[in-house]
mmCIF file with all atom_site columns, C-alpha atoms in Angstrom:
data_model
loop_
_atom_site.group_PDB
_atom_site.id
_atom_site.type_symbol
_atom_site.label_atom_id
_atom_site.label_alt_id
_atom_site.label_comp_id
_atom_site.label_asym_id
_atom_site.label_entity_id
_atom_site.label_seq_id
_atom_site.pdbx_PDB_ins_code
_atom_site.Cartn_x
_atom_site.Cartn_y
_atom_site.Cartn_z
_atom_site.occupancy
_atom_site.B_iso_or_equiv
_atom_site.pdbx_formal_charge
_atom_site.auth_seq_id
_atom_site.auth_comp_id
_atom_site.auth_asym_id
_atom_site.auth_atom_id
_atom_site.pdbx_PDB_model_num
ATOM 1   C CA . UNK U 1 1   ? -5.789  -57.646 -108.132 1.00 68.00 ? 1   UNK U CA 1
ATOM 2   C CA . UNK U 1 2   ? -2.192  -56.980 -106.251 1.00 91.00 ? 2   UNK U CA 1
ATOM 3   C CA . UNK U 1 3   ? -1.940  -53.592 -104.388 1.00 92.00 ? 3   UNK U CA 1
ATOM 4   C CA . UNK U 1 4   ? -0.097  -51.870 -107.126 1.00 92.00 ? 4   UNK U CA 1
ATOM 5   C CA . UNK U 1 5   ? -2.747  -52.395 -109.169 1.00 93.00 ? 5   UNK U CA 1
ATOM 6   C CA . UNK U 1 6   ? -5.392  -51.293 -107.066 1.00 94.00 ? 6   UNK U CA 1
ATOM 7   C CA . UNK U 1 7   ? -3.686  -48.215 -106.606 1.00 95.00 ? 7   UNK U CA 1
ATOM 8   C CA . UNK U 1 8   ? -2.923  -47.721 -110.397 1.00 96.00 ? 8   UNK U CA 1
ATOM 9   C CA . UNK U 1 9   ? -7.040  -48.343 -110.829 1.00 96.00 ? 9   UNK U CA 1
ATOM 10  C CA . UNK U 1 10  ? -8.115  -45.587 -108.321 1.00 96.00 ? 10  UNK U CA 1
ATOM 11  C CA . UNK U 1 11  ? -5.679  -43.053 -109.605 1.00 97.00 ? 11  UNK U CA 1
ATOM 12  C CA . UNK U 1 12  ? -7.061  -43.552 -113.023 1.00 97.00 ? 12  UNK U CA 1
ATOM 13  C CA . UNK U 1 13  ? -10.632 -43.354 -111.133 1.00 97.00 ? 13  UNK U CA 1
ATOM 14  C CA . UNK U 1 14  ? -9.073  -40.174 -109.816 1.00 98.00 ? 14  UNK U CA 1
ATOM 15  C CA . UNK U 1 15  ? -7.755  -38.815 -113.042 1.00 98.00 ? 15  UNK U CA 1
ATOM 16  C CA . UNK U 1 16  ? -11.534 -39.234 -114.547 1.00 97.00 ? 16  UNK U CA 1
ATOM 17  C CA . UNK U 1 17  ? -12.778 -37.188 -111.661 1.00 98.00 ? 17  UNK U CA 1
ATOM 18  C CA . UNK U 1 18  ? -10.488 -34.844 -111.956 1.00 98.00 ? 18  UNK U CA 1
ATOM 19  C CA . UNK U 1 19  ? -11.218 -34.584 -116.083 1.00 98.00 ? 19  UNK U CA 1
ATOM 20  C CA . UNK U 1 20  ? -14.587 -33.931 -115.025 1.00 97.00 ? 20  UNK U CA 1
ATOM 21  C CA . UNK U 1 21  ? -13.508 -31.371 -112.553 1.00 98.00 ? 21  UNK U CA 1
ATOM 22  C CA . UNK U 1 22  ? -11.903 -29.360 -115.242 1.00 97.00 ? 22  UNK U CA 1
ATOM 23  C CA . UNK U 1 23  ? -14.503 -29.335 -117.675 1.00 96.00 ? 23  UNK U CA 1
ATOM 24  C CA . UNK U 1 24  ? -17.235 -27.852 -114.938 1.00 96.00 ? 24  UNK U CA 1
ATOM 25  C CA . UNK U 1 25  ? -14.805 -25.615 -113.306 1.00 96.00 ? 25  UNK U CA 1
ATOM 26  C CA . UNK U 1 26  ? -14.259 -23.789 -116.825 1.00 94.00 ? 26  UNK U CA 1
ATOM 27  C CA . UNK U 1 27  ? -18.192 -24.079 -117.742 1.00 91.00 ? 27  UNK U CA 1
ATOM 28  C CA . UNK U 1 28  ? -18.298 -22.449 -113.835 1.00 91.00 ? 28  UNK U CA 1
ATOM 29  C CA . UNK U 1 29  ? -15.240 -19.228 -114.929 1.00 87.00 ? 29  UNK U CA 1
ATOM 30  C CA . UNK U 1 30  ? -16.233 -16.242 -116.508 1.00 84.00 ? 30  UNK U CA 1
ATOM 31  C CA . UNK U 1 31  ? -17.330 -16.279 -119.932 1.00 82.00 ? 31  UNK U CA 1
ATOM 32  C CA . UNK U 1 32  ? -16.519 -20.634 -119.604 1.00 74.00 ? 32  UNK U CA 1
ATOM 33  C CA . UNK U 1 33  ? -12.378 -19.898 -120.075 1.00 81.00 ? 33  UNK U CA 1
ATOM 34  C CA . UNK U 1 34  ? -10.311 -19.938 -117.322 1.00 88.00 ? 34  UNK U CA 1
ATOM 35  C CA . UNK U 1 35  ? -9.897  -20.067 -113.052 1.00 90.00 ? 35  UNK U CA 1
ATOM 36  C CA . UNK U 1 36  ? -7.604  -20.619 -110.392 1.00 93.00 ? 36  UNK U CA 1
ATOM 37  C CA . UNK U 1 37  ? -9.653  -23.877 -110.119 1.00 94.00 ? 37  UNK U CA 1
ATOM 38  C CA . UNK U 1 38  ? -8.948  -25.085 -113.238 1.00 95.00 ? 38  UNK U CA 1
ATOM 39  C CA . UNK U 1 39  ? -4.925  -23.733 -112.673 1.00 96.00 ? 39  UNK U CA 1
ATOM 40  C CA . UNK U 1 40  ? -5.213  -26.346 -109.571 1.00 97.00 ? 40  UNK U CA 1
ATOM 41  C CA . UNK U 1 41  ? -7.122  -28.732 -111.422 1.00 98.00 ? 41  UNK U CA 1
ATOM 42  C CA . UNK U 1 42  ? -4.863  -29.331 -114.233 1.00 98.00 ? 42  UNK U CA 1
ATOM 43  C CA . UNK U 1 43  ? -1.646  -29.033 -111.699 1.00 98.00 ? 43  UNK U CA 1
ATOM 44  C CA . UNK U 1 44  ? -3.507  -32.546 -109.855 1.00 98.00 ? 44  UNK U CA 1
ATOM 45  C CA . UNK U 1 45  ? -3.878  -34.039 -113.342 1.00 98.00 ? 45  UNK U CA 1
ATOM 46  C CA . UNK U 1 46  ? -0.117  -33.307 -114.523 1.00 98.00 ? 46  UNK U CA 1
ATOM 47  C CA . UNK U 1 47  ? 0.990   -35.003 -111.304 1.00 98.00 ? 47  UNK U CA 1
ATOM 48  C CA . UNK U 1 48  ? -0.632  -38.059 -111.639 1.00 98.00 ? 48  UNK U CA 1
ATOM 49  C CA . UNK U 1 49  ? -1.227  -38.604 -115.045 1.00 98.00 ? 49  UNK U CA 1
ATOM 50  C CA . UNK U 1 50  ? 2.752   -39.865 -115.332 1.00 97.00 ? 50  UNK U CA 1
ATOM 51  C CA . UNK U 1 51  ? 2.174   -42.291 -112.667 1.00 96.00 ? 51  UNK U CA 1
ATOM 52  C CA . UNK U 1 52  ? -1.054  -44.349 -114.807 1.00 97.00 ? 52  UNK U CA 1
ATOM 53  C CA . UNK U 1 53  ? -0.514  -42.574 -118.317 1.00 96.00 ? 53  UNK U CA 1
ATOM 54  C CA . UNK U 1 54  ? -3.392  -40.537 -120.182 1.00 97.00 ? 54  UNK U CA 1
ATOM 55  C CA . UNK U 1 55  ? -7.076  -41.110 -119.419 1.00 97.00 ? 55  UNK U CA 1
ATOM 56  C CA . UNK U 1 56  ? -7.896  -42.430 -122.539 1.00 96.00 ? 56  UNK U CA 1
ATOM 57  C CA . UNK U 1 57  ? -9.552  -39.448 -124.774 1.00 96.00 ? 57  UNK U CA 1
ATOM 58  C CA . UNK U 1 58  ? -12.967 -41.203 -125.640 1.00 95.00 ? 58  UNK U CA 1
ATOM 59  C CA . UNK U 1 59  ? -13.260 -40.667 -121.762 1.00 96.00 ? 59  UNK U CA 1
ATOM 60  C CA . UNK U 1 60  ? -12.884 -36.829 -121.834 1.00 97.00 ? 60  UNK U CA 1
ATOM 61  C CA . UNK U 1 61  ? -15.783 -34.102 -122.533 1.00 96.00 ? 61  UNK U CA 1
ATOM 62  C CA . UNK U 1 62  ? -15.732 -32.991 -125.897 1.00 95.00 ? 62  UNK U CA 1
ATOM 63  C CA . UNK U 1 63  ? -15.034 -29.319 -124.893 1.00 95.00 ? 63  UNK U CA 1
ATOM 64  C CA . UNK U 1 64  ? -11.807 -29.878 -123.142 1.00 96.00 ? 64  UNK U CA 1
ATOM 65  C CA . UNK U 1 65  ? -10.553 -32.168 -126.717 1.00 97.00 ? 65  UNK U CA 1
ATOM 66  C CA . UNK U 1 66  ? -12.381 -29.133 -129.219 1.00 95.00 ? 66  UNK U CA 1
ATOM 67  C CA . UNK U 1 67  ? -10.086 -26.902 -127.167 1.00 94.00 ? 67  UNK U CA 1
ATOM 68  C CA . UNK U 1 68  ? -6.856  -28.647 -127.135 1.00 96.00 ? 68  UNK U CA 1
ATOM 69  C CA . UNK U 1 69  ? -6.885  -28.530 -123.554 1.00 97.00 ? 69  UNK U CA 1
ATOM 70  C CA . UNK U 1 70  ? -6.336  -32.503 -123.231 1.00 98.00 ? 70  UNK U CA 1
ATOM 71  C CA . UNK U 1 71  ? -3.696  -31.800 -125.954 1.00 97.00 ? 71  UNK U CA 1
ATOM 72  C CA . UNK U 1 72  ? -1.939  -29.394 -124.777 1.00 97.00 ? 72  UNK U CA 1
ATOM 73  C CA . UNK U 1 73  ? -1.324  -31.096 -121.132 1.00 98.00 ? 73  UNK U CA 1
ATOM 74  C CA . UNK U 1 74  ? -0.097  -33.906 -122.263 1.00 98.00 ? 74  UNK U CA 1
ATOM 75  C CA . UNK U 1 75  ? 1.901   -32.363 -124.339 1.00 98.00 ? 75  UNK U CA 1
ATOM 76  C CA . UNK U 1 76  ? 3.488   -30.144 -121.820 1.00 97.00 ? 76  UNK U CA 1
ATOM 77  C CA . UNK U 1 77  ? 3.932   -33.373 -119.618 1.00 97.00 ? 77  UNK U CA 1
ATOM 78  C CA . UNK U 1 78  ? 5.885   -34.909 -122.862 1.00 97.00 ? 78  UNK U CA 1
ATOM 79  C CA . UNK U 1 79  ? 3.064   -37.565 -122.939 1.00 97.00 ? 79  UNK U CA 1
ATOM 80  C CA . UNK U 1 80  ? 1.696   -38.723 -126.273 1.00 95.00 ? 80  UNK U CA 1
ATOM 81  C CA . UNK U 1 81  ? -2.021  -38.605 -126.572 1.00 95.00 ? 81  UNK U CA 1
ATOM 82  C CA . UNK U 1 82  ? -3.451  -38.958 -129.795 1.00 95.00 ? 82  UNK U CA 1
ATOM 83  C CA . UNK U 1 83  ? -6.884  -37.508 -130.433 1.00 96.00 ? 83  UNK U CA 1
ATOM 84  C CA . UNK U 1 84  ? -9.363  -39.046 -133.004 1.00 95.00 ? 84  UNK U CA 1
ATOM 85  C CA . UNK U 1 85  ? -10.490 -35.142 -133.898 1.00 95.00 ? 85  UNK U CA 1
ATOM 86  C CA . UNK U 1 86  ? -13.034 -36.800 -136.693 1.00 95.00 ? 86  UNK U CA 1
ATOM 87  C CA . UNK U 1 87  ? -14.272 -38.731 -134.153 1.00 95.00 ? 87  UNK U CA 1
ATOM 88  C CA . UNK U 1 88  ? -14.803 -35.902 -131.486 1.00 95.00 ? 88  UNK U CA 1
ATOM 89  C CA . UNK U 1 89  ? -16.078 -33.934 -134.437 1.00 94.00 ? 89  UNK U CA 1
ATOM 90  C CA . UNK U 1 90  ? -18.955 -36.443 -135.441 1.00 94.00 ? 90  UNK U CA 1
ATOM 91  C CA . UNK U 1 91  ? -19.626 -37.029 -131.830 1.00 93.00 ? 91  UNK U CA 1
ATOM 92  C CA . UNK U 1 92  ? -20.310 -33.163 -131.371 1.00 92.00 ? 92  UNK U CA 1
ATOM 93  C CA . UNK U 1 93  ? -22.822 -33.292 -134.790 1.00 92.00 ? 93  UNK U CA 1
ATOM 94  C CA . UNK U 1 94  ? -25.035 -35.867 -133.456 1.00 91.00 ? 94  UNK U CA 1
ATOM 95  C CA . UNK U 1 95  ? -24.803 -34.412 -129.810 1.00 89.00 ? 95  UNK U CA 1
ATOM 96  C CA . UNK U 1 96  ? -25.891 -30.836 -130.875 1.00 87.00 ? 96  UNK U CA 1
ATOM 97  C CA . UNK U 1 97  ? -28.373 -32.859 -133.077 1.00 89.00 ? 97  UNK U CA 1
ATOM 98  C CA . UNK U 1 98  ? -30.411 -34.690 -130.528 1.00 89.00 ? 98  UNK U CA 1
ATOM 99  C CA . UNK U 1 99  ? -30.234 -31.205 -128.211 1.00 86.00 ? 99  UNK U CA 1
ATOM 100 C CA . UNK U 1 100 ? -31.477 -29.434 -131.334 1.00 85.00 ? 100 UNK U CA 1
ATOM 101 C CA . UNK U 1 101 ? -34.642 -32.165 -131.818 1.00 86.00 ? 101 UNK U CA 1
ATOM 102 C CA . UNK U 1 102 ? -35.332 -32.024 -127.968 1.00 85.00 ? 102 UNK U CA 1
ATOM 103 C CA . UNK U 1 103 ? -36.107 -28.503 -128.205 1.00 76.00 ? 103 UNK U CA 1
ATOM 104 C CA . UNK U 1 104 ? -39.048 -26.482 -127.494 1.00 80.00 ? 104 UNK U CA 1
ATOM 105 C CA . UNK U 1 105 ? -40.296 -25.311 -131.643 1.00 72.00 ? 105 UNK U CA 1
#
């Protein structure tokens, strides 16, 4: 692997950090919305996300695609990033499923 490309792979490391970031910084706000972390959080995303592209959205929690978040950034950046919503939908069924059999009864 050439330098660029090492650098291209630990910004894209960086970007799935960052993703993460997000999601626990808004599970972290009041009533799970919104915080000057997640402002500076999604400012470090929109500045390197042009440099690598999107983080592919099968990589992304599924609260941050059910709320359009990962939409809605790339879409301010002018970046197309399709979202399989059936997908993310199905995913959330069988997640909520196997929370709901690992339950105390």
């Amino acid at each position: 692997m050439d330098n660029l490309e090492t650098l291209r792979a630990a910004i894209r490391e960086e970007l799935g950090c960052l993703w993460n970031d997000l999601n626990t910084a808004r599970q972290s706000a009041i009533r799970n919305q919104w915080s000057i972390r997640c402002d500076h959080l999604v400012w470090r995303i929109k500045d390197l996300t042009p440099l690598v592209g999107p983080t592919p959205w099968d990589e992304i929690q599924i609260p941050l695609l059910e709320d359009g978040i990962y939409q809605r950034i790339h879409a301010e950046l002018g970046i197309e990033a399709p979202v399989d919503m059936e997908r993310v939908a199905k995913t959330r069924a069988s997640v909520d499923a196997r929370l709901a059999r690992m339950a105390p009864r």
